[in-house]
Amino acid sequence: MSYLRLPHLHDDLLCFVAEDDLWLAPLDGRGRAWRLTVDRAKTGHPRFSPDGRHLAYTSWRSLVPEIHLVPVDGGPGARLTHWGSADTRVCGWTPEGVILAVASHGEPFSHYTFAYKVRPDGDPGRKLPWGPCSDIQVADLDGERKTLLLTGTPPHEPASWKRYRGGATGRLWLHGERLLADIGGHLDSPMFVGGRIAFLCDHEGVGNLYSCAYDGSDLRRHTDHDAFYARHAASDGTRVVYQCAGDLWIVDDLAAGSEPRRLDVRLSGPGAGRRRYQVPAAQHVDGVSVDETGRASAVVVRGSLYWLTHRDGPARTITDTPGVRVRLPEMLGSAGQVAYVTDAEGEDAVEIAYLPRATGDREPRRLASGELGRVLEMVADPQGERLAIAAHDGRLLLLDATEDSNGEVTELIRSVNGPVRDLAFSPDGSWLTWSHPGIGRSLRQIKLARIRDSLIVDVTGGRFEDENPVFTRDGRYLAFLSWRGFDPVYDVHTGDLSFPLGCRPYLVPLSS
């Protein structure tokens, strides 16, 4: 299935956008569509030239939309504008072959668009004196050039601004005279079609195609879509094509009894969506925990937990429940288990599941539901027997994760200045260290806790910003980062002393 959108037509040829490229197809549906552009960038609003030899369209090849021109027979396209406007859009052509567009080029607000004329020969374009507008069409009527303008449209199309009735609804103007002032709906995509004015409107609930006479009388409805809006209508002067959901429709004329018909369009070649691509980890991966062998990891992707081997083998699902978010995975030593935070019962709880490589099909255990608050950080001790949890309310908690326990929760300390962070266990699991918030906006101190008897030891005094504590591998030292440097240096920009606050690593020797 393909999602087809933004159509236009000329004679027996149909142009539309699919897979972020322009496609051409025979209008009778007897052949397969072929790709016209391969920009691998977003494209939109193609419009045939009056002679049908070129297509003007909007392309995001330069990060912001600009107007491009491409021959219908194929070949390299040409960029016509360099406006740098986020609202640039092709609207159509004049009868003599000049491109009509709207853009917010040089305006104080991005939605403040004006109409422009752009020549295909590379002329930089000329601003038209019609004031702010969001769409423009021109035609020769009875030997006189007439301009059809749409003004007042909000910065979203009607399908995403459903049933909006505020002061920014679209207003239709024919050569300075307003039409349909009392229609009570959102207007879009005005067109000159067969001696009438066609447009999209949602004044009856769902966006459909309507038309009226040049004086605004004789309003007719031509489509009856009730589930999805009719969108992005365009015309060649006699027929109208538009998009509804992911399908293309055509209205052959605007007679009172005309009915739309769906266009059967088949794309040629494999879908571009089947291409392999790298998934941006910063956007989709929420947490990673590597097992003790270093050969596989538990990975959270969009709220679900998966088991990924680092070389070969398939990705296997650990937990994937619709409507449930999983986060903060932690491997529990060599026990073949992984702990994570879940909101399956509404409030945060810790769930312990067996890895796919472990023998047996055992259900995960859910512990401490409703006792943890909102979990901000979680770390497991090297033996996998307990979990240290930092809650949003400043509590530092210890959770017993052994199999014969009921998940007892012990509060080690509570901060009144914000949540604790940067939790780390000692190599033997006997001590826990963290960065504790102090009095002031950014002051923090390093603390230690002995797990056996919950003895709290202040490692630093809280005069500086101390963070990220970690034990050395032999357990004899505690390293942390601290913003406590105060070294005056001569600043070449000011010609005087400046006092940059430097961050350096520090080492604290621990008693045996």
Coordinates of C-alpha atoms in Angstrom, one line a residue:
M1 CA 0.0 0.0 0.0
S2 CA 1.2 3.5 -0.9
Y3 CA 0.2 6.9 0.5
L4 CA -0.5 9.1 -2.4
R5 CA -1.0 12.9 -1.9
L6 CA -0.8 16.4 -3.5
P7 CA -2.1 15.5 -7.0
H8 CA -2.3 17.6 -10.1
L9 CA -3.2 16.7 -13.7
H10 CA -2.8 17.8 -17.3
D11 CA -4.5 16.2 -20.3
D12 CA -4.2 12.4 -19.6
L13 CA -1.3 12.7 -17.2
L14 CA -1.4 12.7 -13.4
C15 CA 1.3 13.9 -11.1
F16 CA 1.4 13.2 -7.4
V17 CA 3.8 12.9 -4.4
A18 CA 4.7 9.5 -2.9
E19 CA 7.7 8.4 -0.9
D20 CA 8.9 12.0 -0.9
D21 CA 9.3 12.1 -4.7
L22 CA 7.2 13.2 -7.7
W23 CA 5.5 10.5 -9.7
L24 CA 3.7 10.5 -13.0
A25 CA 1.0 8.1 -14.1
P26 CA -1.6 7.8 -16.9
L27 CA -4.9 9.2 -15.7
D28 CA -6.9 6.2 -17.0
G29 CA -5.1 3.8 -14.6
R30 CA -4.0 1.4 -17.4
G31 CA -0.3 1.7 -16.7
R32 CA 2.1 1.9 -13.8
A33 CA 3.4 5.1 -12.4
W34 CA 7.0 6.1 -12.8
R35 CA 9.2 8.2 -10.6
L36 CA 10.2 11.6 -11.8
T37 CA 12.5 12.9 -9.1
V38 CA 14.9 11.1 -6.8
D39 CA 15.9 13.9 -4.5
R40 CA 15.6 11.8 -1.3
A41 CA 14.1 14.9 0.2
K42 CA 10.6 16.1 1.0
T43 CA 8.7 17.4 -2.0
G44 CA 5.2 19.0 -2.3
H45 CA 2.6 20.8 -4.3
P46 CA 3.5 20.0 -7.9
R47 CA 1.8 22.0 -10.7
F48 CA 1.9 21.4 -14.4
S49 CA 2.8 24.3 -16.6
P50 CA 0.1 25.5 -19.1
D51 CA 1.7 23.6 -21.9
G52 CA 2.3 20.5 -19.8
R53 CA 6.0 20.4 -20.5
H54 CA 7.3 21.3 -17.0
L55 CA 6.4 20.8 -13.4
A56 CA 6.9 23.4 -10.7
Y57 CA 7.1 22.0 -7.2
T58 CA 8.3 22.8 -3.7
S59 CA 11.4 20.9 -2.6
W60 CA 13.1 20.6 0.8
R61 CA 16.4 19.7 -0.7
S62 CA 18.1 22.7 0.8
L63 CA 16.5 22.1 4.3
V64 CA 13.9 24.8 3.8
P65 CA 11.3 24.7 1.0
E66 CA 12.3 26.3 -2.3
I67 CA 10.6 26.3 -5.8
H68 CA 12.1 23.9 -8.3
L69 CA 11.3 23.2 -12.0
V70 CA 11.7 19.9 -13.7
P71 CA 10.9 18.7 -17.2
V72 CA 8.0 16.3 -17.5
D73 CA 10.0 14.2 -19.9
G74 CA 12.8 13.7 -17.3
G75 CA 16.1 15.3 -16.7
P76 CA 17.7 17.5 -14.1
G77 CA 15.6 20.0 -12.2
A78 CA 16.5 23.6 -11.6
R79 CA 16.1 25.6 -8.4
L80 CA 14.3 28.9 -9.0
T81 CA 14.2 30.6 -5.6
H82 CA 16.6 31.3 -2.7
W83 CA 14.1 32.7 -0.2
G84 CA 14.9 30.7 2.9
S85 CA 11.2 30.8 3.9
A86 CA 9.6 27.9 5.8
D87 CA 6.2 28.6 4.2
T88 CA 7.2 28.7 0.5
R89 CA 4.6 26.8 -1.6
V90 CA 3.8 26.6 -5.3
C91 CA 0.1 27.6 -6.0
G92 CA -0.1 27.3 -9.8
W93 CA 0.7 29.1 -13.1
T94 CA -0.6 32.1 -14.9
P95 CA -1.9 31.5 -18.5
E96 CA 1.3 33.0 -20.0
G97 CA 3.5 30.6 -18.1
V98 CA 4.6 32.4 -14.9
I99 CA 4.7 30.5 -11.6
L100 CA 2.5 31.7 -8.8
A101 CA 3.6 31.0 -5.2
V102 CA 3.2 32.2 -1.6
A103 CA 6.0 32.7 0.8
S104 CA 6.9 34.6 4.0
H105 CA 10.1 35.8 2.5
G106 CA 11.3 38.9 4.4
E107 CA 8.3 39.0 6.7
P108 CA 8.4 39.3 10.5
F109 CA 6.3 36.1 11.0
S110 CA 6.6 32.7 9.3
H111 CA 2.8 32.5 8.8
Y112 CA 2.6 36.0 7.2
T113 CA 2.7 34.9 3.6
F114 CA 2.4 37.0 0.4
A115 CA 1.9 36.1 -3.2
Y116 CA 4.8 36.1 -5.7
K117 CA 5.3 35.6 -9.4
V118 CA 8.4 33.6 -10.4
R119 CA 9.6 33.2 -13.9
P120 CA 10.9 29.8 -15.1
D121 CA 14.1 31.5 -16.5
G122 CA 15.6 32.2 -13.1
D123 CA 14.1 35.6 -12.3
P124 CA 14.2 36.1 -8.5
G125 CA 10.5 36.7 -8.4
R126 CA 8.2 39.7 -7.8
K127 CA 5.9 40.3 -4.8
L128 CA 2.3 40.9 -5.8
P129 CA 0.4 43.8 -4.3
W130 CA -2.5 41.9 -2.9
G131 CA -1.6 41.9 0.8
P132 CA -1.2 38.8 3.0
C133 CA -2.7 35.6 1.4
S134 CA -2.3 31.9 1.6
D135 CA -3.3 30.9 -1.9
I136 CA -3.7 32.6 -5.3
Q137 CA -5.2 31.6 -8.6
V138 CA -5.6 33.6 -11.8
A139 CA -7.7 33.1 -14.9
D140 CA -8.9 35.1 -18.0
L141 CA -12.7 35.5 -17.6
D142 CA -14.6 37.2 -20.4
G143 CA -11.4 38.8 -21.7
E144 CA -10.4 40.1 -18.3
R145 CA -7.7 38.8 -15.9
K146 CA -9.3 37.8 -12.5
T147 CA -7.5 36.9 -9.3
L148 CA -8.8 34.5 -6.8
L149 CA -7.3 34.9 -3.3
L150 CA -7.6 33.0 -0.1
T151 CA -6.7 34.9 3.1
G152 CA -6.8 34.4 6.8
T153 CA -5.8 30.7 6.8
P154 CA -4.2 29.6 10.0
P155 CA -0.7 27.9 9.9
H156 CA -2.2 24.4 9.5
E157 CA -4.3 22.9 6.8
P158 CA -8.0 22.1 7.6
A159 CA -7.4 18.4 8.1
S160 CA -5.2 19.1 11.1
W161 CA -7.2 22.2 12.2
K162 CA -10.4 20.3 12.2
R163 CA -13.7 22.3 12.6
Y164 CA -11.8 25.4 13.6
R165 CA -14.3 28.4 13.6
G166 CA -12.1 31.2 14.9
G167 CA -11.1 34.4 13.3
A168 CA -8.3 32.9 11.3
T169 CA -10.5 30.8 9.0
G170 CA -10.0 31.1 5.3
R171 CA -11.7 33.9 3.5
L172 CA -12.3 33.8 -0.3
W173 CA -11.9 36.9 -2.5
L174 CA -12.6 37.2 -6.2
H175 CA -10.8 40.3 -7.6
G176 CA -11.4 42.3 -4.4
E177 CA -14.9 41.1 -3.6
R178 CA -15.4 38.7 -0.8
L179 CA -17.4 35.5 -1.5
L180 CA -19.3 33.2 0.9
A181 CA -18.8 35.5 3.9
D182 CA -21.4 33.6 6.0
I183 CA -20.5 30.0 5.1
G184 CA -19.2 29.3 8.7
G185 CA -16.4 26.9 7.8
H186 CA -12.7 26.7 6.9
L187 CA -12.0 27.3 3.2
D188 CA -9.0 25.8 1.4
S189 CA -7.7 25.2 -2.2
P190 CA -9.6 27.7 -4.3
M191 CA -9.8 27.0 -8.0
F192 CA -11.3 28.3 -11.3
V193 CA -13.1 25.2 -12.7
G194 CA -15.5 25.2 -15.7
G195 CA -17.1 28.6 -15.2
R196 CA -17.3 28.1 -11.4
I197 CA -15.2 28.5 -8.3
A198 CA -14.3 25.3 -6.5
F199 CA -12.9 24.9 -3.1
L200 CA -12.6 22.7 0.0
C201 CA -14.7 23.4 3.1
D202 CA -15.6 21.7 6.4
H203 CA -18.7 23.8 7.3
E204 CA -20.8 20.7 7.3
G205 CA -18.4 18.7 9.6
V206 CA -15.9 17.0 7.3
G207 CA -13.9 18.7 4.6
N208 CA -15.4 18.1 1.1
L209 CA -15.3 19.6 -2.3
Y210 CA -17.8 22.5 -3.0
S211 CA -18.3 25.0 -5.8
C212 CA -20.2 28.2 -6.3
A213 CA -20.9 30.8 -9.0
Y214 CA -18.6 33.8 -9.5
D215 CA -21.0 35.9 -7.3
G216 CA -21.0 33.3 -4.5
S217 CA -24.5 31.9 -5.3
D218 CA -25.6 28.4 -6.3
L219 CA -23.4 26.5 -3.7
R220 CA -23.0 22.8 -4.6
R221 CA -21.4 19.9 -2.8
H222 CA -19.6 17.4 -5.0
T223 CA -18.1 14.8 -2.6
D224 CA -19.5 13.0 0.4
H225 CA -16.5 11.9 2.5
D226 CA -17.5 11.3 6.1
A227 CA -14.4 9.7 7.7
F228 CA -11.4 11.6 6.3
Y229 CA -11.1 15.2 4.9
A230 CA -10.7 15.9 1.2
R231 CA -7.3 17.6 1.0
H232 CA -5.0 19.3 -1.5
A233 CA -7.4 19.8 -4.3
A234 CA -6.0 21.0 -7.7
S235 CA -7.5 21.5 -11.1
D236 CA -6.6 21.8 -14.8
G237 CA -9.6 24.2 -15.4
T238 CA -12.2 21.5 -16.1
R239 CA -11.5 18.6 -13.7
V240 CA -10.6 18.5 -10.0
V241 CA -8.3 15.9 -8.4
Y242 CA -7.8 15.7 -4.6
Q243 CA -6.5 13.5 -1.9
C244 CA -8.6 11.7 0.7
A245 CA -6.6 9.6 3.3
G246 CA -4.0 7.9 1.1
D247 CA -6.0 7.7 -2.1
L248 CA -6.5 10.0 -5.1
W249 CA -9.9 11.0 -6.4
I250 CA -11.2 12.9 -9.4
V251 CA -14.3 14.9 -10.1
D252 CA -14.8 15.1 -13.9
D253 CA -17.1 18.2 -13.9
L254 CA -18.9 20.4 -11.5
A255 CA -22.4 19.6 -12.7
A256 CA -25.1 19.2 -10.1
G257 CA -25.2 15.4 -10.3
S258 CA -21.4 14.7 -10.7
E259 CA -19.8 12.1 -8.4
P260 CA -16.1 11.6 -7.6
R261 CA -14.3 8.4 -8.6
R262 CA -11.2 6.9 -7.1
L263 CA -8.1 6.7 -9.3
D264 CA -6.4 3.4 -9.5
V265 CA -2.7 4.2 -9.4
R266 CA 0.0 1.5 -9.2
L267 CA 3.6 2.4 -8.3
S268 CA 6.4 0.7 -10.2
G269 CA 9.4 -0.9 -8.5
P270 CA 9.9 -1.8 -4.8
G271 CA 8.8 0.6 -2.1
A272 CA 11.5 3.0 -0.9
G273 CA 10.5 2.2 2.6
R274 CA 12.2 -1.2 2.2
R275 CA 15.6 0.4 2.0
R276 CA 17.9 -0.4 4.9
Y277 CA 18.7 2.6 7.0
Q278 CA 20.4 3.5 10.3
V279 CA 18.0 4.2 13.2
P280 CA 19.1 7.3 15.1
A281 CA 19.8 6.0 18.6
A282 CA 19.3 9.4 20.2
Q283 CA 15.7 9.5 19.0
H284 CA 14.6 5.9 19.6
V285 CA 16.8 4.1 22.1
D286 CA 15.9 4.9 25.7
G287 CA 18.2 2.7 27.6
V288 CA 20.9 0.0 27.2
S289 CA 22.4 -2.5 29.7
V290 CA 25.2 -4.8 28.6
D291 CA 25.4 -8.4 30.1
E292 CA 28.5 -9.7 32.0
T293 CA 29.9 -11.4 28.8
G294 CA 29.8 -8.2 26.7
R295 CA 28.2 -10.1 23.9
A296 CA 24.6 -8.9 24.2
S297 CA 22.5 -6.1 25.6
A298 CA 19.0 -5.4 26.9
V299 CA 17.8 -2.4 24.9
V300 CA 14.8 -0.2 25.4
V301 CA 13.3 1.0 22.1
R302 CA 10.2 3.2 22.3
G303 CA 9.1 1.8 25.6
S304 CA 9.6 -1.9 24.9
L305 CA 12.6 -4.1 26.0
Y306 CA 14.5 -6.3 23.5
W307 CA 17.5 -8.6 23.7
L308 CA 20.1 -7.8 21.1
T309 CA 23.3 -9.8 20.4
H310 CA 26.3 -7.7 19.3
R311 CA 27.3 -9.9 16.4
D312 CA 24.9 -12.4 15.0
G313 CA 21.5 -13.6 15.9
P314 CA 18.0 -12.2 15.9
A315 CA 16.6 -9.5 18.1
R316 CA 14.3 -11.1 20.7
T317 CA 11.5 -9.5 22.7
I318 CA 11.7 -9.5 26.5
T319 CA 8.6 -7.4 27.1
D320 CA 6.4 -5.5 24.7
T321 CA 2.9 -4.7 26.1
P322 CA 0.8 -2.1 24.2
G323 CA 0.2 1.0 26.4
V324 CA 3.0 0.1 28.9
R325 CA 6.3 2.0 29.0
V326 CA 9.5 0.2 30.1
R327 CA 12.7 2.0 30.9
L328 CA 16.0 2.0 32.9
P329 CA 17.1 -1.7 32.2
E330 CA 19.7 -3.1 34.6
M331 CA 21.4 -6.6 34.3
L332 CA 21.4 -8.5 37.5
G333 CA 24.9 -9.9 37.7
S334 CA 25.3 -13.4 36.2
A335 CA 21.8 -14.6 37.2
G336 CA 20.4 -14.4 33.7
Q337 CA 17.9 -11.7 34.7
V338 CA 17.2 -8.1 33.8
A339 CA 15.4 -5.5 36.0
Y340 CA 13.6 -2.6 34.6
V341 CA 11.0 0.0 35.6
T342 CA 7.4 -0.4 34.3
D343 CA 4.2 1.5 34.6
A344 CA 1.9 -1.4 33.8
E345 CA -0.2 -0.7 36.9
G346 CA -0.2 3.0 36.5
E347 CA 2.5 3.8 39.1
D348 CA 6.2 2.9 38.7
A349 CA 7.2 -0.6 39.7
V350 CA 10.3 -2.8 39.2
E351 CA 9.9 -5.9 37.1
I352 CA 12.6 -8.7 36.9
A353 CA 12.5 -10.8 33.8
Y354 CA 14.6 -13.8 32.6
L355 CA 16.7 -13.3 29.6
P356 CA 15.9 -15.3 26.5
R357 CA 19.0 -17.3 26.8
A358 CA 18.0 -18.6 30.3
T359 CA 16.4 -22.0 30.5
G360 CA 12.7 -22.3 31.1
D361 CA 9.8 -20.0 30.3
R362 CA 9.2 -18.1 33.6
E363 CA 7.0 -15.1 34.1
P364 CA 8.6 -11.8 35.2
R365 CA 8.3 -10.8 38.9
R366 CA 6.8 -7.4 39.7
L367 CA 8.1 -5.7 42.9
A368 CA 7.3 -2.6 45.0
S369 CA 4.4 -1.3 42.9
G370 CA 3.3 2.0 44.3
E371 CA 6.2 2.3 46.8
L372 CA 8.8 4.0 44.6
G373 CA 7.2 7.2 43.4
R374 CA 8.6 8.2 40.0
V375 CA 11.9 6.5 39.4
L376 CA 14.6 8.7 38.0
E377 CA 17.6 6.4 38.2
M378 CA 18.3 2.8 39.0
V379 CA 21.5 0.7 39.4
A380 CA 22.1 -2.9 40.4
D381 CA 24.9 -4.1 42.7
P382 CA 27.6 -6.4 41.1
Q383 CA 26.0 -9.6 42.6
G384 CA 22.5 -8.7 41.3
E385 CA 21.0 -9.0 44.8
R386 CA 19.7 -5.4 45.3
L387 CA 18.8 -2.3 43.4
A388 CA 19.5 1.3 44.3
I389 CA 16.7 3.6 43.2
A390 CA 16.6 7.4 43.1
A391 CA 13.0 8.7 43.3
H392 CA 11.7 12.1 42.2
D393 CA 10.8 13.1 45.7
G394 CA 14.5 13.0 46.9
R395 CA 14.4 9.5 48.4
L396 CA 17.3 7.0 47.9
L397 CA 15.9 3.5 48.2
L398 CA 17.3 0.0 48.3
L399 CA 15.2 -2.8 46.8
D400 CA 15.9 -6.5 47.6
A401 CA 16.0 -8.3 44.3
T402 CA 16.7 -11.8 45.5
E403 CA 14.3 -14.6 44.3
D404 CA 13.2 -15.6 47.8
S405 CA 12.3 -12.0 48.8
N406 CA 9.1 -10.1 48.4
G407 CA 10.8 -7.0 47.2
E408 CA 11.4 -5.2 50.5
V409 CA 12.1 -1.5 50.1
T410 CA 14.5 0.3 52.5
E411 CA 14.9 4.1 52.6
L412 CA 18.6 5.1 52.9
I413 CA 18.2 8.8 52.9
R414 CA 15.9 11.6 51.9
S415 CA 16.9 14.9 50.3
V416 CA 14.9 18.0 50.8
N417 CA 16.8 19.9 48.1
G418 CA 15.9 17.8 45.1
P419 CA 16.5 14.2 43.9
V420 CA 19.8 12.4 44.3
R421 CA 21.6 11.1 41.2
D422 CA 24.8 9.4 39.8
L423 CA 24.3 6.2 41.9
A424 CA 27.2 3.7 41.9
F425 CA 28.0 0.5 43.9
S426 CA 31.5 -0.5 45.1
P427 CA 33.0 -3.6 43.4
D428 CA 32.0 -5.9 46.3
G429 CA 28.6 -4.4 46.6
S430 CA 29.1 -3.3 50.3
W431 CA 29.0 0.4 49.7
L432 CA 26.8 2.8 47.6
T433 CA 27.8 6.3 46.5
W434 CA 25.9 9.1 45.0
S435 CA 25.8 12.8 44.3
H436 CA 23.6 14.6 46.9
P437 CA 22.0 18.0 46.3
G438 CA 23.0 20.8 48.6
I439 CA 21.6 24.1 49.6
G440 CA 21.8 26.4 46.6
R441 CA 21.0 26.2 42.9
S442 CA 23.9 23.8 41.8
L443 CA 25.8 22.8 44.9
R444 CA 26.2 19.0 45.4
Q445 CA 28.2 16.7 47.6
I446 CA 29.4 13.2 47.4
K447 CA 28.0 10.7 50.0
L448 CA 28.7 7.1 50.9
A449 CA 26.4 4.5 52.5
R450 CA 27.4 1.2 54.0
I451 CA 24.8 -1.3 52.9
R452 CA 25.1 -3.5 56.1
D453 CA 23.9 -1.0 58.6
S454 CA 22.9 2.1 56.5
L455 CA 25.8 4.2 57.8
I456 CA 26.0 7.5 55.8
V457 CA 29.4 9.1 55.3
D458 CA 30.0 12.6 53.8
V459 CA 32.9 12.4 51.4
T460 CA 32.8 16.1 50.4
G461 CA 31.4 19.1 52.3
G462 CA 28.9 20.5 49.8
R463 CA 30.8 23.7 49.1
F464 CA 31.2 22.9 45.4
E465 CA 29.4 21.1 42.6
D466 CA 30.5 17.5 43.0
E467 CA 29.1 14.8 40.7
N468 CA 29.5 11.5 39.0
P469 CA 31.2 9.5 41.8
V470 CA 32.6 6.0 40.9
F471 CA 34.7 3.5 42.7
T472 CA 38.0 2.3 41.1
R473 CA 38.1 -1.3 40.2
D474 CA 40.2 -2.3 43.2
G475 CA 37.8 -0.5 45.5
R476 CA 40.5 1.6 47.2
Y477 CA 39.6 5.0 45.8
L478 CA 36.6 7.0 44.9
A479 CA 36.8 9.3 41.8
F480 CA 34.4 12.1 41.0
L481 CA 34.1 15.2 39.0
S482 CA 34.0 18.6 40.7
W483 CA 33.4 22.2 39.6
R484 CA 35.8 23.8 42.1
G485 CA 38.6 25.3 40.0
F486 CA 39.1 29.1 40.4
D487 CA 42.1 30.0 38.4
P488 CA 42.3 33.6 37.1
V489 CA 43.5 33.9 33.5
Y490 CA 44.0 36.8 31.1
D491 CA 41.1 37.0 28.7
V492 CA 42.2 38.1 25.2
H493 CA 38.7 39.3 24.4
T494 CA 38.2 41.7 27.4
G495 CA 41.9 42.5 28.1
D496 CA 41.5 41.7 31.8
L497 CA 41.4 38.8 34.2
S498 CA 38.5 36.3 34.0
F499 CA 37.7 33.5 36.3
P500 CA 36.5 30.4 34.5
L501 CA 35.0 27.7 36.7
G502 CA 36.8 24.5 35.6
C503 CA 35.7 20.9 36.1
R504 CA 38.4 18.4 37.0
P505 CA 38.4 14.8 38.2
Y506 CA 39.4 14.2 41.8
L507 CA 40.4 11.1 43.7
V508 CA 39.6 10.3 47.4
P509 CA 41.6 7.4 49.1
L510 CA 39.3 5.1 51.1
S511 CA 40.2 3.4 54.4
S512 CA 40.8 -0.4 54.2

